[in-house]
Coordinates of C-alpha atoms and ligand atoms in Angstrom, one line a residue:
M705 CA -6.7 24.2 4.8
E706 CA -4.2 27.1 4.6
S707 CA -1.2 26.9 6.8
S708 CA 1.4 29.2 8.2
S709 CA 4.0 27.6 5.9
S710 CA 2.1 28.5 2.8
R711 CA 1.9 32.1 4.1
H712 CA 5.6 31.8 4.7
C713 CA 5.9 30.8 1.0
R714 CA 4.1 33.9 -0.1
R715 CA 6.4 36.0 2.0
L716 CA 9.3 34.3 0.4
I717 CA 8.0 35.0 -3.0
L718 CA 7.7 38.7 -2.2
W719 CA 11.3 38.8 -1.0
T720 CA 13.2 36.4 -3.1
T721 CA 13.6 35.0 -6.5
V722 CA 11.8 32.8 -9.0
I723 CA 13.5 29.8 -7.6
A724 CA 11.6 30.3 -4.3
L725 CA 8.4 30.5 -6.3
L726 CA 9.0 27.2 -8.0
F727 CA 10.0 25.7 -4.7
C728 CA 6.8 26.8 -3.0
K729 CA 4.7 25.6 -5.9
A730 CA 6.2 22.2 -5.8
R731 CA 5.5 22.1 -2.0
G732 CA 1.7 22.2 -1.9
I733 CA -0.2 23.1 1.3
D734 CA 0.0 21.6 4.8
I735 CA -3.0 19.5 5.9
F736 CA -3.4 18.9 9.6
L737 CA -5.4 15.9 10.9
E738 CA -6.0 14.5 14.3
W739 CA -7.2 10.9 14.7
N740 CA -8.4 9.0 17.7
V741 CA -8.0 5.3 17.0
S742 CA -10.1 3.4 19.4
S743 CA -11.9 0.1 19.6
D744 CA -15.5 -0.9 20.0
P745 CA -15.4 -3.9 22.4
N746 CA -19.0 -4.8 21.5
I747 CA -18.2 -5.9 18.0
R748 CA -15.7 -8.7 17.6
A749 CA -13.8 -9.3 14.3
Y750 CA -11.3 -11.8 13.2
M751 CA -9.2 -13.4 15.9
D752 CA -11.6 -12.0 18.5
Q753 CA -10.4 -8.5 18.0
P754 CA -12.7 -5.7 18.8
L755 CA -13.7 -3.4 15.9
I756 CA -11.2 -0.6 15.3
L757 CA -12.6 2.9 14.7
I758 CA -11.0 6.2 13.7
N759 CA -12.7 9.2 15.2
G760 CA -15.6 6.8 16.0
K761 CA -16.1 5.5 12.5
I762 CA -15.3 2.2 10.8
T763 CA -14.2 3.7 7.5
G764 CA -11.8 6.3 8.8
P765 CA -11.7 9.9 7.6
L766 CA -10.8 10.8 4.1
I767 CA -7.4 12.3 3.5
N768 CA -8.2 14.7 0.7
A769 CA -4.8 15.9 -0.6
T770 CA -3.4 17.3 -3.8
T771 CA -0.1 16.4 -5.4
N772 CA 2.8 17.7 -3.3
D773 CA 0.7 18.6 -0.3
I774 CA 2.2 17.8 3.1
V775 CA 0.0 15.7 5.4
H776 CA 0.4 15.8 9.1
V777 CA -1.6 13.1 10.9
N778 CA -1.4 13.1 14.7
I779 CA -2.6 9.7 15.7
F780 CA -3.7 9.0 19.3
N781 CA -3.6 5.3 20.0
N782 CA -6.5 4.5 22.3
L783 CA -6.3 0.7 21.6
D784 CA -4.9 -1.6 24.2
E785 CA -2.1 -2.7 21.8
P786 CA 0.7 -1.1 19.7
L787 CA -0.3 0.6 16.5
L788 CA 1.3 1.6 13.2
M789 CA -0.5 3.2 10.3
T790 CA 0.7 2.7 6.7
W791 CA -0.2 4.8 3.7
N792 CA -0.7 2.2 1.0
G793 CA 0.5 3.5 -2.4
I794 CA 1.9 6.7 -1.1
Q795 CA 5.5 6.5 -2.3
Q796 CA 7.1 8.4 0.6
R797 CA 9.7 9.9 -1.8
L798 CA 13.2 9.9 0.0
N799 CA 11.4 9.3 3.2
S800 CA 10.8 5.7 4.3
W801 CA 10.8 7.1 7.9
Q802 CA 7.0 7.7 7.5
D803 CA 6.1 4.5 5.9
G804 CA 4.5 3.1 9.0
V805 CA 5.4 -0.6 8.7
S806 CA 7.4 -2.7 11.2
G807 CA 10.6 -2.4 9.3
T808 CA 10.6 1.4 9.3
N809 CA 8.9 2.7 12.5
C810 CA 8.5 1.8 16.1
P811 CA 4.9 1.3 17.0
I812 CA 2.8 4.0 18.8
L813 CA 2.2 2.5 22.2
P814 CA -1.2 2.4 23.8
G815 CA -2.1 5.7 25.3
Q816 CA 0.5 7.6 23.2
N817 CA 0.3 9.7 20.1
W818 CA 2.6 10.3 17.2
T819 CA 2.5 12.6 14.2
Y820 CA 3.2 11.3 10.8
V821 CA 4.3 13.9 8.3
F822 CA 4.5 13.0 4.6
Q823 CA 4.3 14.5 1.2
T824 CA 2.1 13.2 -1.6
K825 CA 5.0 14.0 -3.9
D826 CA 4.4 13.8 -7.7
Q827 CA 1.4 11.5 -7.3
I828 CA -2.2 11.5 -8.4
G829 CA -4.8 8.9 -7.5
S830 CA -6.8 6.9 -5.0
Y831 CA -5.0 5.2 -2.2
F832 CA -5.9 4.0 1.3
Y833 CA -4.4 3.7 4.8
F834 CA -4.6 0.8 7.3
P835 CA -3.0 -0.4 10.5
S836 CA 0.0 -2.5 9.4
I837 CA 1.0 -4.6 12.4
N838 CA -0.4 -7.8 13.8
F839 CA -3.9 -8.6 12.6
L840 CA -5.3 -5.1 13.2
K841 CA -6.4 -4.5 9.6
A842 CA -8.8 -7.4 9.8
A843 CA -10.6 -5.4 12.5
G844 CA -10.9 -2.1 10.6
G845 CA -8.9 1.1 11.1
Y846 CA -8.7 1.7 7.4
G847 CA -9.8 4.6 5.2
P848 CA -9.4 6.4 1.9
I849 CA -6.7 8.8 0.6
R850 CA -7.3 10.9 -2.5
V851 CA -4.4 12.7 -4.2
N852 CA -6.0 15.2 -6.6
N853 CA -4.2 16.6 -9.5
R854 CA -2.8 20.1 -9.4
N855 CA -4.6 22.5 -11.8
V856 CA -1.6 22.7 -14.0
I857 CA -1.6 18.9 -14.6
L858 CA -4.2 17.8 -17.1
V859 CA -6.1 14.6 -16.6
P860 CA -7.9 12.8 -19.6
F861 CA -11.4 13.3 -18.2
A862 CA -13.7 16.1 -17.1
K863 CA -13.8 17.1 -13.5
P864 CA -16.2 14.7 -11.8
E865 CA -19.4 16.1 -10.4
A866 CA -18.8 14.4 -7.2
E867 CA -16.5 11.7 -5.9
Y868 CA -17.1 8.7 -3.6
D869 CA -14.5 6.4 -2.1
L870 CA -15.3 2.7 -2.0
L871 CA -13.2 0.3 0.0
I872 CA -14.1 -3.4 -0.4
G873 CA -12.7 -6.0 1.9
D874 CA -13.5 -9.2 3.6
W875 CA -14.5 -9.9 7.2
S876 CA -14.3 -12.9 9.4
Y877 CA -16.1 -13.3 12.7
G878 CA -14.3 -13.8 15.9
G879 CA -13.5 -16.8 18.1
N880 CA -11.1 -18.2 15.5
T881 CA -7.5 -18.2 16.4
K882 CA -6.2 -20.2 13.5
L883 CA -4.7 -18.8 10.3
M884 CA -7.1 -18.6 7.4
A885 CA -5.0 -21.2 5.6
E886 CA -6.9 -23.7 7.6
N887 CA -10.2 -21.9 6.9
P888 CA -9.8 -20.1 3.6
L889 CA -13.2 -18.4 3.3
P890 CA -14.1 -15.2 5.2
D891 CA -17.6 -14.7 6.4
L892 CA -18.6 -11.5 4.6
I893 CA -17.5 -9.1 1.9
L894 CA -17.8 -5.5 3.2
M895 CA -18.2 -2.3 1.3
N896 CA -16.9 0.7 3.3
G897 CA -17.0 -1.4 6.4
K898 CA -20.7 -2.2 5.9
A899 CA -22.4 -5.6 5.5
P900 CA -24.0 -6.5 2.1
F901 CA -27.1 -4.5 1.1
N902 CA -30.3 -6.0 2.1
P903 CA -33.5 -4.2 1.1
R904 CA -35.2 -5.5 4.2
G905 CA -32.4 -4.7 6.6
N906 CA -30.9 -1.4 7.3
V907 CA -27.1 -2.0 7.2
F908 CA -25.7 -1.3 3.8
Q909 CA -23.6 1.2 1.8
S910 CA -25.4 3.5 -0.6
F911 CA -24.2 6.3 -2.7
N912 CA -26.5 9.1 -4.0
V913 CA -26.3 9.3 -7.8
T914 CA -30.0 9.5 -11.2
K915 CA -30.8 5.8 -11.6
D916 CA -30.2 3.1 -9.1
Y917 CA -27.7 0.3 -9.6
F918 CA -26.5 -2.7 -7.7
M919 CA -22.8 -3.2 -7.4
V920 CA -21.5 -6.6 -6.5
A921 CA -18.1 -7.8 -5.5
T922 CA -17.2 -11.5 -5.5
P923 CA -14.0 -13.4 -5.0
T924 CA -12.2 -14.8 -8.1
Q925 CA -10.2 -18.0 -8.7
I926 CA -11.8 -19.7 -5.8
D927 CA -14.8 -22.0 -5.7
T928 CA -17.4 -20.4 -3.3
T929 CA -20.3 -22.7 -4.1
A930 CA -20.1 -23.8 -0.4
A931 CA -20.6 -20.1 0.5
P932 CA -23.0 -18.7 -2.1
D933 CA -23.7 -15.6 0.0
L934 CA -20.0 -14.6 0.0
M935 CA -20.5 -11.4 -2.0
G936 CA -20.4 -7.7 -1.3
V937 CA -23.6 -6.0 -2.4
G938 CA -24.0 -2.2 -2.5
L939 CA -26.6 0.1 -3.9
I940 CA -25.8 3.1 -6.0
H941 CA -28.8 5.4 -5.4
Y942 CA -29.6 8.5 -7.3
D943 CA -31.2 11.4 -5.5
S944 CA -33.8 11.8 -8.3
S945 CA -34.6 8.2 -8.7
N946 CA -37.9 6.9 -7.6
G947 CA -37.4 3.6 -6.0
L948 CA -34.7 1.0 -5.3
A949 CA -32.9 -1.0 -7.9
A950 CA -35.0 -4.1 -8.8
G951 CA -34.4 -7.5 -10.3
S952 CA -31.7 -10.0 -9.7
L953 CA -28.1 -9.0 -8.9
P954 CA -25.8 -8.7 -11.9
K955 CA -23.9 -11.8 -12.7
G956 CA -20.2 -11.4 -12.8
P957 CA -17.7 -13.5 -14.8
D958 CA -17.3 -17.2 -14.0
Q959 CA -15.3 -17.2 -10.8
L960 CA -13.0 -19.9 -12.0
D961 CA -12.5 -18.6 -15.6
R962 CA -8.7 -18.0 -15.4
D963 CA -8.3 -16.8 -19.1
F964 CA -11.0 -14.2 -18.7
S965 CA -9.4 -12.8 -15.6
I966 CA -5.9 -12.8 -17.0
N967 CA -7.0 -11.2 -20.2
Q968 CA -8.9 -8.5 -18.4
A969 CA -5.8 -7.8 -16.3
R970 CA -3.6 -7.6 -19.4
S971 CA -6.1 -5.2 -21.0
I972 CA -5.6 -2.6 -18.4
R973 CA -3.0 -0.3 -20.0
W974 CA -1.4 3.1 -19.5
N975 CA -2.5 6.0 -21.7
M976 CA 0.9 7.1 -23.0
S977 CA -0.3 10.3 -24.5
T978 CA -1.9 11.9 -21.4
G979 CA -0.4 14.1 -18.8
A980 CA 1.0 12.7 -15.6
A981 CA 1.8 14.0 -12.1
R982 CA 5.5 13.3 -12.3
P983 CA 8.2 14.9 -14.4
N984 CA 10.5 11.9 -13.9
P985 CA 10.5 8.6 -15.7
Q986 CA 8.0 6.6 -13.7
G987 CA 4.6 6.5 -15.2
T988 CA 5.3 8.5 -18.3
F989 CA 7.2 6.4 -20.8
N990 CA 7.4 2.9 -22.2
V991 CA 10.0 0.4 -20.8
S992 CA 11.0 -1.2 -24.0
N993 CA 14.4 0.3 -24.0
I994 CA 15.5 0.0 -20.4
T995 CA 18.4 -2.1 -19.1
L996 CA 17.7 -4.5 -16.2
S997 CA 20.1 -4.2 -13.4
Q998 CA 18.6 -7.1 -11.2
T999 CA 16.1 -9.9 -11.3
F1000 CA 14.4 -11.4 -8.3
I1001 CA 12.3 -14.6 -8.6
L1002 CA 10.2 -14.9 -5.5
H1003 CA 8.2 -18.1 -4.9
A1004 CA 5.4 -17.7 -2.4
S1005 CA 4.5 -20.9 -0.6
T1006 CA 3.9 -22.4 2.8
A1007 CA 6.2 -24.7 4.8
E1008 CA 6.3 -26.1 8.3
I1009 CA 9.0 -24.6 10.6
D1010 CA 9.2 -26.2 14.0
G1011 CA 6.0 -28.0 13.3
I1012 CA 4.0 -24.8 12.5
L1013 CA 2.7 -23.9 9.1
H1014 CA 4.2 -20.6 7.8
Y1015 CA 4.0 -18.5 4.7
T1016 CA 7.4 -18.3 3.0
V1017 CA 9.3 -16.5 0.2
N1018 CA 11.8 -18.9 -1.4
N1019 CA 11.4 -21.0 1.8
V1020 CA 12.1 -18.1 4.2
S1021 CA 9.4 -16.9 6.5
Y1022 CA 10.0 -13.3 7.5
L1023 CA 10.9 -12.9 11.2
T1024 CA 9.9 -9.4 12.4
P1025 CA 12.7 -8.0 14.7
D1026 CA 11.9 -5.8 17.6
T1027 CA 14.1 -3.1 16.2
P1028 CA 12.9 -1.5 12.9
L1029 CA 15.3 -2.2 10.1
K1030 CA 15.5 1.4 9.1
L1031 CA 16.6 2.4 12.6
A1032 CA 19.2 -0.4 12.6
D1033 CA 20.4 0.7 9.2
H1034 CA 20.7 4.3 10.2
F1035 CA 22.4 3.9 13.5
V1036 CA 24.5 0.7 13.3
N1037 CA 24.5 -0.3 9.6
G1038 CA 22.0 -3.2 10.4
S1039 CA 24.4 -4.9 12.8
G1040 CA 22.6 -7.1 15.4
V1041 CA 19.3 -6.8 13.6
Y1042 CA 19.7 -8.1 10.1
Q1043 CA 22.4 -9.2 7.7
L1044 CA 22.1 -7.8 4.2
D1045 CA 21.5 -10.3 1.4
S1046 CA 21.6 -13.4 3.5
F1047 CA 18.5 -15.0 1.9
P1048 CA 17.9 -15.9 -1.7
T1049 CA 16.2 -13.8 -4.3
N1050 CA 16.8 -16.3 -7.2
S1051 CA 16.6 -19.7 -5.7
I1052 CA 14.6 -21.6 -3.1
N1053 CA 16.3 -22.8 0.2
L1054 CA 16.1 -26.5 0.5
V1055 CA 15.0 -26.3 4.1
A1056 CA 12.4 -23.8 5.3
S1057 CA 13.6 -21.3 8.0
Y1058 CA 12.8 -18.0 9.6
G1059 CA 14.8 -15.1 8.5
T1060 CA 14.9 -11.3 8.6
S1061 CA 15.4 -11.0 4.8
V1062 CA 16.7 -7.6 3.7
V1063 CA 18.0 -7.5 0.2
T1064 CA 19.9 -4.9 -1.8
G1065 CA 18.1 -3.0 -4.5
N1066 CA 20.5 -1.2 -6.8
H1067 CA 20.0 2.5 -6.5
K1068 CA 18.7 3.9 -9.8
G1069 CA 18.8 0.4 -11.3
W1070 CA 15.8 -1.3 -13.0
L1071 CA 14.7 -4.3 -11.0
E1072 CA 12.6 -7.1 -12.5
I1073 CA 10.6 -9.1 -10.0
V1074 CA 8.9 -12.3 -11.0
F1075 CA 6.3 -13.3 -8.4
K1076 CA 5.5 -17.0 -8.4
N1077 CA 2.4 -18.2 -6.6
D1078 CA 3.0 -21.9 -5.6
L1079 CA -0.4 -22.0 -3.8
D1080 CA -3.9 -22.7 -5.1
V1081 CA -5.5 -19.4 -4.1
M1082 CA -5.1 -15.9 -5.5
D1083 CA -2.2 -13.9 -4.1
A1084 CA -1.3 -10.2 -4.3
W1085 CA 2.1 -8.6 -3.9
H1086 CA 2.7 -5.0 -2.8
L1087 CA 5.9 -2.9 -2.9
D1088 CA 6.2 0.2 -0.7
G1089 CA 8.1 3.2 -2.0
F1090 CA 7.5 2.8 -5.7
G1091 CA 5.0 2.3 -8.5
F1092 CA 6.0 -0.7 -10.5
Y1093 CA 5.3 -1.4 -14.2
V1094 CA 3.2 -4.6 -14.5
V1095 CA 4.6 -6.2 -17.6
G1096 CA 3.3 -9.8 -17.6
F1097 CA 1.0 -12.4 -16.2
G1098 CA 1.1 -16.1 -16.9
D1099 CA 0.1 -19.6 -15.8
G1100 CA 2.5 -22.3 -14.7
D1101 CA 6.3 -21.8 -14.3
W1102 CA 8.2 -18.7 -15.4
N1103 CA 11.3 -18.9 -17.6
S1104 CA 13.3 -16.2 -19.3
A1105 CA 11.8 -17.0 -22.7
L1106 CA 8.5 -15.7 -21.4
R1107 CA 10.0 -12.2 -21.4
S1108 CA 9.0 -12.1 -25.0
T1109 CA 5.4 -12.1 -23.9
Y1110 CA 5.8 -8.9 -21.7
N1111 CA 4.0 -5.7 -22.5
L1112 CA 6.8 -3.2 -22.4
V1113 CA 5.0 -0.5 -24.4
D1114 CA 2.2 0.7 -22.2
P1115 CA 2.2 -1.3 -18.9
V1116 CA 0.1 0.1 -16.1
V1117 CA 2.0 1.5 -13.1
R1118 CA 0.7 0.5 -9.6
S1119 CA 2.0 -0.7 -6.3
T1120 CA -0.1 -3.9 -5.8
V1121 CA -0.5 -6.7 -8.3
Q1122 CA -2.4 -10.1 -8.3
V1123 CA -0.6 -13.4 -8.9
Y1124 CA -2.8 -16.2 -10.1
P1125 CA -2.8 -19.6 -8.3
G1126 CA 0.1 -21.7 -9.7
G1127 CA 1.0 -18.7 -12.0
W1128 CA 3.4 -15.8 -12.2
T1129 CA 3.4 -12.0 -12.5
A1130 CA 6.3 -9.9 -13.7
V1131 CA 7.0 -6.3 -12.8
Y1132 CA 9.7 -3.7 -13.4
A1133 CA 10.6 -1.1 -10.8
F1134 CA 13.0 1.8 -11.1
L1135 CA 14.8 2.1 -7.8
D1136 CA 15.2 5.8 -7.6
N1137 CA 13.8 6.1 -4.0
P1138 CA 16.4 5.3 -1.4
G1139 CA 15.0 3.8 1.8
M1140 CA 14.0 0.6 3.5
W1141 CA 11.0 -0.8 1.6
S1142 CA 8.5 -3.5 2.4
L1143 CA 7.8 -6.0 -0.3
R1144 CA 5.0 -8.3 0.8
S1145 CA 1.9 -10.2 0.2
Q1146 CA -1.1 -7.9 0.4
R1147 CA -3.2 -10.8 1.7
L1148 CA -3.1 -10.2 5.4
E1149 CA -2.8 -13.8 6.5
N1150 CA 0.1 -14.5 4.1
W1151 CA 1.9 -11.3 5.3
Y1152 CA 1.3 -12.0 8.9
G1153 CA 2.4 -15.6 8.3
G1154 CA 5.8 -14.5 6.9
Q1155 CA 5.4 -13.6 3.2
E1156 CA 7.5 -10.5 3.3
L1157 CA 11.0 -9.2 2.7
Y1158 CA 12.6 -5.7 2.7
I1159 CA 14.5 -4.0 -0.1
R1160 CA 17.2 -1.7 1.0
V1161 CA 17.9 1.0 -1.6
F1162 CA 21.0 2.8 -0.6
D1163 CA 22.4 6.0 -1.9
A1164 CA 25.9 6.8 -0.4
D1165 CA 25.4 10.5 -1.0
P1166 CA 24.7 12.1 2.5
N1167 CA 23.1 15.2 0.9
P1168 CA 19.7 15.4 2.5
A1169 CA 18.2 16.3 -0.9
K1170 CA 18.8 12.6 -1.6
E1171 CA 17.2 11.0 1.4
R1172 CA 15.6 12.7 4.4
P1173 CA 17.0 12.5 7.9
P1174 CA 14.9 10.9 10.6
P1175 CA 12.1 13.1 11.8
S1176 CA 12.6 15.1 15.0
N1177 CA 9.9 13.0 16.8
L1178 CA 11.6 9.7 15.9
L1179 CA 10.5 6.9 18.2
L1180 CA 13.1 4.5 19.5
C1181 CA 12.6 0.9 20.5
G1182 CA 14.3 -2.5 20.4
I1183 CA 18.0 -2.3 20.8
F1184 CA 17.8 1.6 20.8
K1185 CA 15.1 1.8 23.5
S1186 CA 17.3 3.3 26.2
Q1187 CA 19.3 5.6 23.9
A1188 CA 18.4 9.2 23.1
P1189 CA 20.4 10.2 20.0
A1190 CA 20.6 13.9 19.3
P1191 CA 17.8 15.1 17.0
S1192 CA 18.8 15.1 13.4
P1193 CA 19.1 18.3 11.4
Q1194 CA 15.7 19.0 9.9
V1195 CA 15.4 19.9 6.2
A1196 CA 12.7 21.8 4.5
W1197 CA 10.3 20.1 2.1
Ligands
NAG188 C1 -10.9 8.6 21.8 O1 -12.1 7.7 21.7 C2 -12.3 7.0 22.9 C3 -13.4 6.0 22.6 O2 -14.5 6.6 21.9 C4 -12.7 8.0 24.0 O3 -12.9 7.3 25.2 C5 -11.5 9.0 24.2 O4 -11.9 9.9 25.1 C6 -11.1 9.6 22.9 N1 -9.9 10.4 23.1 C7 -9.7 11.6 22.5 C8 -8.4 12.2 22.8 O5 -10.6 12.1 21.8
NAG189 C1 -10.8 17.8 -1.8 O1 -9.9 18.8 -2.3 C2 -10.2 19.3 -3.5 C3 -9.1 20.1 -4.0 O2 -8.7 21.1 -3.0 C4 -11.5 20.0 -3.5 O3 -11.9 20.5 -4.7 C5 -12.6 19.1 -3.0 O4 -13.8 19.8 -2.8 C6 -12.2 18.4 -1.7 N1 -13.2 17.3 -1.4 C7 -13.6 17.1 -0.2 C8 -14.6 16.0 0.0 O5 -13.2 17.7 0.8
NAG190 C1 1.0 14.5 20.6 O1 -0.1 15.4 20.5 C2 0.2 16.7 21.0 C3 -1.1 17.5 21.2 O2 -1.7 17.6 19.9 C4 1.2 17.3 20.1 O3 1.6 18.6 20.5 C5 2.5 16.4 20.0 O4 3.4 16.9 19.1 C6 2.1 15.0 19.7 N1 3.2 14.1 19.8 C7 3.9 13.6 18.8 C8 5.1 12.7 19.1 O5 3.5 13.7 17.6
NAG191 C1 -5.4 9.2 -23.8 O1 -5.3 10.6 -23.3 C2 -5.5 11.5 -24.4 C3 -5.1 12.9 -23.8 O2 -5.8 13.2 -22.6 C4 -7.0 11.4 -24.8 O3 -7.2 12.4 -25.8 C5 -7.2 10.0 -25.3 O4 -8.6 9.9 -25.6 C6 -6.8 9.0 -24.3 N1 -6.9 7.7 -24.9 C7 -7.7 6.7 -24.4 C8 -7.6 5.4 -25.1 O5 -8.4 6.9 -23.5
NAG192 C1 -29.1 10.9 -0.4 O1 -29.9 12.0 -0.6 C2 -31.0 12.1 0.3 C3 -31.9 13.3 -0.2 O2 -31.1 14.4 -0.5 C4 -30.5 12.3 1.7 O3 -31.5 12.3 2.6 C5 -29.6 11.1 2.0 O4 -29.0 11.2 3.3 C6 -28.5 10.9 1.0 N1 -27.8 9.7 1.2 C7 -26.5 9.6 1.2 C8 -25.9 8.3 1.4 O5 -25.7 10.6 1.0
NAG193 C1 9.3 3.2 -26.7 O1 10.3 4.0 -26.2 C2 11.5 4.0 -27.1 C3 12.5 4.9 -26.5 O2 12.8 4.5 -25.2 C4 11.1 4.4 -28.5 O3 12.2 4.3 -29.3 C5 10.0 3.6 -29.0 O4 9.5 4.1 -30.2 C6 8.8 3.6 -28.0 N1 7.8 2.6 -28.5 C7 6.5 2.9 -28.6 C8 5.6 1.8 -29.2 O5 6.1 3.9 -28.2
NAG194 C1 17.9 2.3 -26.5 O1 19.0 1.7 -25.7 C2 20.2 1.6 -26.4 C3 21.1 0.8 -25.6 O2 21.1 1.2 -24.3 C4 20.7 3.0 -26.8 O3 21.9 2.9 -27.5 C5 19.6 3.7 -27.6 O4 20.0 5.0 -27.8 C6 18.3 3.7 -26.9 N1 17.3 4.2 -27.8 C7 16.5 5.2 -27.4 C8 15.5 5.6 -28.4 O5 16.5 5.7 -26.3
NAG195 C1 27.5 -1.9 6.1 O1 27.2 -3.2 5.9 C2 27.5 -3.7 4.6 C3 27.1 -5.2 4.6 O2 26.0 -5.5 5.2 C4 28.9 -3.5 4.2 O3 29.1 -3.9 2.9 C5 29.2 -2.0 4.4 O4 30.6 -1.8 4.2 C6 28.9 -1.6 5.8 N1 29.1 -0.1 5.8 C7 29.8 0.4 6.8 C8 29.9 1.9 6.8 O5 30.2 -0.2 7.8
NAG196 C1 11.2 -25.9 1.5 O1 11.6 -26.5 2.8 C2 10.9 -27.7 3.1 C3 11.2 -28.3 4.4 O2 11.8 -27.4 5.3 C4 11.3 -28.8 2.1 O3 10.6 -30.0 2.3 C5 10.9 -28.2 0.7 O4 11.4 -29.2 -0.3 C6 11.6 -26.9 0.4 N1 11.1 -26.4 -0.9 C7 11.8 -26.4 -2.0 C8 11.1 -25.9 -3.2 O5 13.0 -26.7 -2.0

């Protein structure tokens, strides 16, 4: 889609200098999308929620962007509850205002619409979006994001003939109002929102490709003998193939084989000799020579608070304030909403409590985070705003001597990482992106149950080239509900 602003760019190029040319090139095009988020009351999902659709579909529309494009998504909330959409893996460079989590944005109220505007700056890859508050994600509302490489950036493979997006997730039927901790297995594994392939039925996901294949997704590090059908099954179907895939389904690795799984995770490494989207450090060099500025050791567990089981980080269960942290930070330096660094990042509180944990991340410092999983099922941690380098996995307790086992030479960069039951995972993040960033369990029930904190990366320089001002359509809520601050000066992309 070509926009008025890219025409504007061309005019600029005609009239001004090479600097404008570079600027416009780095900017990409504008992509305008309009989404109607609604629910289908006839289909009930987890916690009795109706299925959530975007423009009438369970896997929402593809956002097909290229590095540095600017995506405008005008979201109409036709649900009967508040909505926020988050863009998982999109780094929102200098712009946590568009991150779409409870700590950064006021929700879009039922019957209202709000336009997110964000840039896919310096990124390439496959990402996804989903509704971030309450339990909405368990009911749908998610979809794929592609960020294609610009032509000038080489990737180490030929241009694919075609591309398909595959989103695999679990599904639990309604009527259950307890947290999954008390009922750990979901009912189904879905592919693109569809139930497992069944040659006799008609609900399944199939892709047109020249020979048919089954694809199977099963849980790992959990015994599902009590639920043998808990597997996602899809069919990859080639146009020219004559008939369906036959025979038995492929057998995956032993579900409880920890070593196999950890070794596989360790074998995924970055190709250090290939091009990358970004000119800056992240993703393009080894981390063997960096100096750590901070270390967080975060134990994920559960604890009872006031007689109710909660998920905790170092024995603190995140309490979501009515006022987004980012707003409180911007207008009143957090006061009345959170107190910076009042919860531990290196020790475990002796008594479990609620807490709105916001911790300092040193701007332009290297942060080491050791995630410890004190529970007996797989966990996954996600950091907004950054790609982190996954340097180590291990069983049992972590201690500083285990740093010698880290892969600092070609660690993969990503934003979500698994943590094995009873084990640990270590990552390094370079905190060059000021903002208020969610660090959380990517398992919905853990997140919802309190396994979250925010990292505040602060740059004292008020130059908007450092961090963007709030958007002109900024929503206010919580303690700012009745105020109407003057719109902030807007800056170009
Ligand atoms: C959104 O979808 C709902 C349910 O399908 C429909 O009733 C409504 O009219 C749609 N709204 C817009 C603005 O398209
Ligand atoms: C996505 O965008 C790329 C780059 O502009 C284009 O080549 C491709 O055809 C688009 N794909 C879809 C499905 O729109
Ligand atoms: C709501 O949608 C209208 C119509 O598309 C649009 O003009 C307006 O900017 C949107 N409001 C917000 C806050 O994004
Ligand atoms: C890494 O990327 C380079 C450059 O694109 C390519 O030649 C090489 O085969 C890749 N290495 C591996 C192990 O894939
Ligand atoms: C696969 O190709 C056939 C024949 O071209 C077409 O009828 C069918 O809709 C395609 N299926 C998908 C999932 O694209
Ligand atoms: C890693 O980077 C450092 C510089 O930061 C360099 O000296 C070293 O040779 C690199 N190691 C490898 C294995 O590439
Ligand atoms: C590695 O770090 C040390 C200490 O910070 C520095 O003196 C040295 O120049 C660095 N080496 C490279 C190759 O960057
Ligand atoms: C904001 O709060 C922090 C502590 O939370 C304090 O160190 C800092 O001085 C405050 N800044 C201003 C401008 O009041
Ligand atoms: C966490 O808090 C609970 C009770 O509030 C306590 O029993 C437990 O020992 C604490 N955990 C640790 C590791 O200290």
